[in-house]
GROMACS .gro file of N, CA and C in nm:
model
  216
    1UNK      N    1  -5.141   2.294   1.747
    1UNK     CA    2  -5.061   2.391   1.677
    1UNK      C    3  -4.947   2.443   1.765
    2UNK      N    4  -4.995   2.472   1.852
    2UNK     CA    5  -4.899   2.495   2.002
    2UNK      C    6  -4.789   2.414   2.006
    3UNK      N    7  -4.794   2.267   1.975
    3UNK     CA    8  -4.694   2.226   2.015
    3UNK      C    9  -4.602   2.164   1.902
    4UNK      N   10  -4.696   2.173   1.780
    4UNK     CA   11  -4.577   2.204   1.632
    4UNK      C   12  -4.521   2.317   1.649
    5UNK      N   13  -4.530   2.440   1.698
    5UNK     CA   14  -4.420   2.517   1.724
    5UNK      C   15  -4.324   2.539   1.790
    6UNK      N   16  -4.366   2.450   1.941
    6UNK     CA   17  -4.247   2.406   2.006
    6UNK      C   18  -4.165   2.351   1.956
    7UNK      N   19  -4.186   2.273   1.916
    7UNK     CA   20  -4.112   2.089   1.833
    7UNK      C   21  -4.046   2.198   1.719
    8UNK      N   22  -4.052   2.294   1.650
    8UNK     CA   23  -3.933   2.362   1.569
    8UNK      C   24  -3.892   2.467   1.616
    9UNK      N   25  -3.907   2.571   1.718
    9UNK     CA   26  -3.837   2.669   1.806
    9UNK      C   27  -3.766   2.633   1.853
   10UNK      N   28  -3.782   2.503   1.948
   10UNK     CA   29  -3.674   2.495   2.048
   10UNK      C   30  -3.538   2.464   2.019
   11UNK      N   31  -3.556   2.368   1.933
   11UNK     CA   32  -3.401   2.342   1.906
   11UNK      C   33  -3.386   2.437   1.813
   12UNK      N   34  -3.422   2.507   1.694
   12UNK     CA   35  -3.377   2.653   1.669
   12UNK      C   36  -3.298   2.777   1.754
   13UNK      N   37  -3.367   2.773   1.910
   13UNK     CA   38  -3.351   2.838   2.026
   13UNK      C   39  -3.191   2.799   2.064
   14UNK      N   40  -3.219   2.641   2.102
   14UNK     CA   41  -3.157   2.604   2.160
   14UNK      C   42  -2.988   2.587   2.128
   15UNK      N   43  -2.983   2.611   1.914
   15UNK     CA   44  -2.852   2.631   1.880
   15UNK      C   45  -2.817   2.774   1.863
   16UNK      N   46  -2.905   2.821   1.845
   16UNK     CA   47  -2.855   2.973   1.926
   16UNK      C   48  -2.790   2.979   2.040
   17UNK      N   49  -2.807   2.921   2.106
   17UNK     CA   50  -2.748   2.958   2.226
   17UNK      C   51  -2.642   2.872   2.257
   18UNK      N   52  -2.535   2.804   2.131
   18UNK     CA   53  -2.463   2.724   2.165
   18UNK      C   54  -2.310   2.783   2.175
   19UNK      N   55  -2.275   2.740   2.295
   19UNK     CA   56  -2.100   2.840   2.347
   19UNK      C   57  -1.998   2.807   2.285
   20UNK      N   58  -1.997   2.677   2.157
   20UNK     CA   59  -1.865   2.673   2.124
   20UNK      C   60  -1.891   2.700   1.975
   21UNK      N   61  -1.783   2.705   1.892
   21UNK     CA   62  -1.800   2.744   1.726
   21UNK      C   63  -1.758   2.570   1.702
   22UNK      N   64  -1.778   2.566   1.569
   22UNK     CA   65  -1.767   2.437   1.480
   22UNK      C   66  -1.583   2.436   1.456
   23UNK      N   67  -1.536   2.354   1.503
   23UNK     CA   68  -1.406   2.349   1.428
   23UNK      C   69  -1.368   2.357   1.271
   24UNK      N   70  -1.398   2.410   1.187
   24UNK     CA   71  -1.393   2.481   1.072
   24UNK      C   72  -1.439   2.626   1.049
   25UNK      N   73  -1.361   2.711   1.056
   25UNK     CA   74  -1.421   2.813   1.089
   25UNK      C   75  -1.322   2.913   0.974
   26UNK      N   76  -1.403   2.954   0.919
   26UNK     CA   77  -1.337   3.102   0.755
   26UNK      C   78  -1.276   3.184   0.851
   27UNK      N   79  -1.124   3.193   0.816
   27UNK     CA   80  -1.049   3.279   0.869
   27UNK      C   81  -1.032   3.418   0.760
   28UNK      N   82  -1.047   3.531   0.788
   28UNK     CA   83  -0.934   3.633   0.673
   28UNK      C   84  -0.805   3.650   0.665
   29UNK      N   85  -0.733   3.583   0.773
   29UNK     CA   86  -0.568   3.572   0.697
   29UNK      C   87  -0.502   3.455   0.649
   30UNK      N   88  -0.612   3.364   0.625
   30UNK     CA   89  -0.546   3.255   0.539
   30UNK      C   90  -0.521   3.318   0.425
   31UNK      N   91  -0.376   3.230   0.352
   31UNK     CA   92  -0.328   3.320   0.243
   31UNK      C   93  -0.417   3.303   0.136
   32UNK      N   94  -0.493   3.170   0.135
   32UNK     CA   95  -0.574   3.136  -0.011
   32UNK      C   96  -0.688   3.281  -0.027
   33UNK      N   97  -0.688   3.364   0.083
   33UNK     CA   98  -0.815   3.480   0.035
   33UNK      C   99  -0.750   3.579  -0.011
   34UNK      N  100  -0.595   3.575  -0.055
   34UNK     CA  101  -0.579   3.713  -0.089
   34UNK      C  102  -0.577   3.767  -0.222
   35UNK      N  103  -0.618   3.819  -0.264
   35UNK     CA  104  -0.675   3.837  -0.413
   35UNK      C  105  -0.563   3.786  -0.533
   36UNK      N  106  -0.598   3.741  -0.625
   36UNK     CA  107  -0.458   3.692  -0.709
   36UNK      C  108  -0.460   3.803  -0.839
   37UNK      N  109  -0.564   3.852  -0.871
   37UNK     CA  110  -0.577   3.943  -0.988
   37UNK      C  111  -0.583   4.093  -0.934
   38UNK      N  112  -0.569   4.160  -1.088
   38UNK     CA  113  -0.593   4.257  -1.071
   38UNK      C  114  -0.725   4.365  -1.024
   39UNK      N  115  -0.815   4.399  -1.003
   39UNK     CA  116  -0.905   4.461  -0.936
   39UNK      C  117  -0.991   4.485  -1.051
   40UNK      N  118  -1.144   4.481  -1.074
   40UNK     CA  119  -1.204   4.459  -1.182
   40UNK      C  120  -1.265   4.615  -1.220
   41UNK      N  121  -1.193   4.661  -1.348
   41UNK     CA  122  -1.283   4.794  -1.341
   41UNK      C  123  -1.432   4.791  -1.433
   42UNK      N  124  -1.501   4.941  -1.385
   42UNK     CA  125  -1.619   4.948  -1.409
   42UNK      C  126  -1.640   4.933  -1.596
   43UNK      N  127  -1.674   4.903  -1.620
   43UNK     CA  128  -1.736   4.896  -1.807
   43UNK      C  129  -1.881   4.934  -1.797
   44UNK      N  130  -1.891   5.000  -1.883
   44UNK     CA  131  -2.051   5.010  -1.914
   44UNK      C  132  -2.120   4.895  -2.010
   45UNK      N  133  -2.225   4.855  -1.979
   45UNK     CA  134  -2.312   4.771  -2.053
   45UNK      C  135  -2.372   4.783  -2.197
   46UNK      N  136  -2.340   4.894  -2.252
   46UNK     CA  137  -2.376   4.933  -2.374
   46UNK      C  138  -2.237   5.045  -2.417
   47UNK      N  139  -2.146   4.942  -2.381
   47UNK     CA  140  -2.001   4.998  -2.392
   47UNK      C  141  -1.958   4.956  -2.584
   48UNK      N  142  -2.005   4.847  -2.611
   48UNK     CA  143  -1.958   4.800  -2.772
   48UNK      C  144  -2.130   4.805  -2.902
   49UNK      N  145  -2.245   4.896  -2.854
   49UNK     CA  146  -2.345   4.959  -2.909
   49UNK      C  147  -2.332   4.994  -3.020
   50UNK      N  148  -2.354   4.962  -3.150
   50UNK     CA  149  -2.356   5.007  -3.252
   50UNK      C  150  -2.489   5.045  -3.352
   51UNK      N  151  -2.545   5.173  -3.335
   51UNK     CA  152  -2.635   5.186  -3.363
   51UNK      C  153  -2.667   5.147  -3.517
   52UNK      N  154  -2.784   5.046  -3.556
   52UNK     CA  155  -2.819   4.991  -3.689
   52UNK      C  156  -2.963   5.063  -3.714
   53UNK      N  157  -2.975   5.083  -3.895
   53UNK     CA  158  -3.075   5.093  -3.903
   53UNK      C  159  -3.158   4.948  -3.991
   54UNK      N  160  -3.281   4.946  -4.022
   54UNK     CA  161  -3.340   4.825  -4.059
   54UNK      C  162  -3.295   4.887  -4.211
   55UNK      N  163  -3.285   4.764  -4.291
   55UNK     CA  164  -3.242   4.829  -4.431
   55UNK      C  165  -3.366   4.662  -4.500
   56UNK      N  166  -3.363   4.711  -4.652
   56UNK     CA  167  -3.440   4.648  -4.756
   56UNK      C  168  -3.407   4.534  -4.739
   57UNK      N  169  -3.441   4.431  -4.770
   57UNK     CA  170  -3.356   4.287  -4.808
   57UNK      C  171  -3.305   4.308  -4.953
   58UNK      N  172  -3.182   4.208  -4.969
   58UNK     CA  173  -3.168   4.219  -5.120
   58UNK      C  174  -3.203   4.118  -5.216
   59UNK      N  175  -3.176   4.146  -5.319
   59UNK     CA  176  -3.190   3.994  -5.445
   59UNK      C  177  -3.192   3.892  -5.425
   60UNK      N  178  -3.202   3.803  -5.360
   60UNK     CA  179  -3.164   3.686  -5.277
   60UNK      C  180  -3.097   3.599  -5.388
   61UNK      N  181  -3.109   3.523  -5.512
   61UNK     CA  182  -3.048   3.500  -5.616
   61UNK      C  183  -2.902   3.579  -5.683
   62UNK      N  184  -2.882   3.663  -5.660
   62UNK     CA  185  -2.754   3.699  -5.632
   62UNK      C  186  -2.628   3.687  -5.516
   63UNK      N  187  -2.778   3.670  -5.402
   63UNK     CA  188  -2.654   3.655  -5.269
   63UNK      C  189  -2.649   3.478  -5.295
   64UNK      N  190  -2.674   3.410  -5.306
   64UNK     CA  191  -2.720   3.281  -5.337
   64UNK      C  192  -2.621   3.266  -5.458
   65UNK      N  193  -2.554   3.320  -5.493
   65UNK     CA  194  -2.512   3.285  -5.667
   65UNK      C  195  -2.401   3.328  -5.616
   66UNK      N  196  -2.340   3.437  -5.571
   66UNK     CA  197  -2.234   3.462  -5.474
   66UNK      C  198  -2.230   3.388  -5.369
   67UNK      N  199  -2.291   3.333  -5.281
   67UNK     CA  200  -2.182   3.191  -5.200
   67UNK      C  201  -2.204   3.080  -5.240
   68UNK      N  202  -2.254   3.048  -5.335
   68UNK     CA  203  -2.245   2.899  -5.440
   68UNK      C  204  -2.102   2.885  -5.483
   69UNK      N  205  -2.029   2.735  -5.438
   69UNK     CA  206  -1.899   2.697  -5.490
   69UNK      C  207  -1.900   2.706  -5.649
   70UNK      N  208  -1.823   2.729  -5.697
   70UNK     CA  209  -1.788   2.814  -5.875
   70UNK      C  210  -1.745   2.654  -5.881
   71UNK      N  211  -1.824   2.682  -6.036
   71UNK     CA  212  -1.844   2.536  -6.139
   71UNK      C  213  -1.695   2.576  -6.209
   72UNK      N  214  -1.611   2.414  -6.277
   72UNK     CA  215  -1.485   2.443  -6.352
   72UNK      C  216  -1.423   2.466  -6.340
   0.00000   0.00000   0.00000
């Protein structure tokens, strides 16, 4: 067990402790980070809420007879 933990510490350890950076490296004044829009404001989540109540069903043969394409 001892020495499955060596075998993944060390080189864990060992890039820790490495002195140079990767040649690709995220700058903040490249121009591509500078924001292109406007700044996003806050909305609330129950901003378009329309309180419903449960209602009857209706006739169903009437609603049915009203969107039936008209004969003639």
């Amino acid at each position: 067990m001892k020495h499955l933990f060596l075998v993944v510490a060390l080189p864990l350890f060992a890039s820790g402790c490495a002195s140079t950076l990767p040649e690709v490296v995220a700058s903040t004044d490249h121009p591509d980070t500078v924001p292109d829009g406007r700044p996003l404001r806050y909305r609330s989540p129950i901003d378009g809420y329309t309180h419903r109540m449960p209602v009857d069903p209706k006739p169903w043969r009437g609603l049915n007879d009203a969107q039936a394409p008209k004969k003639g």
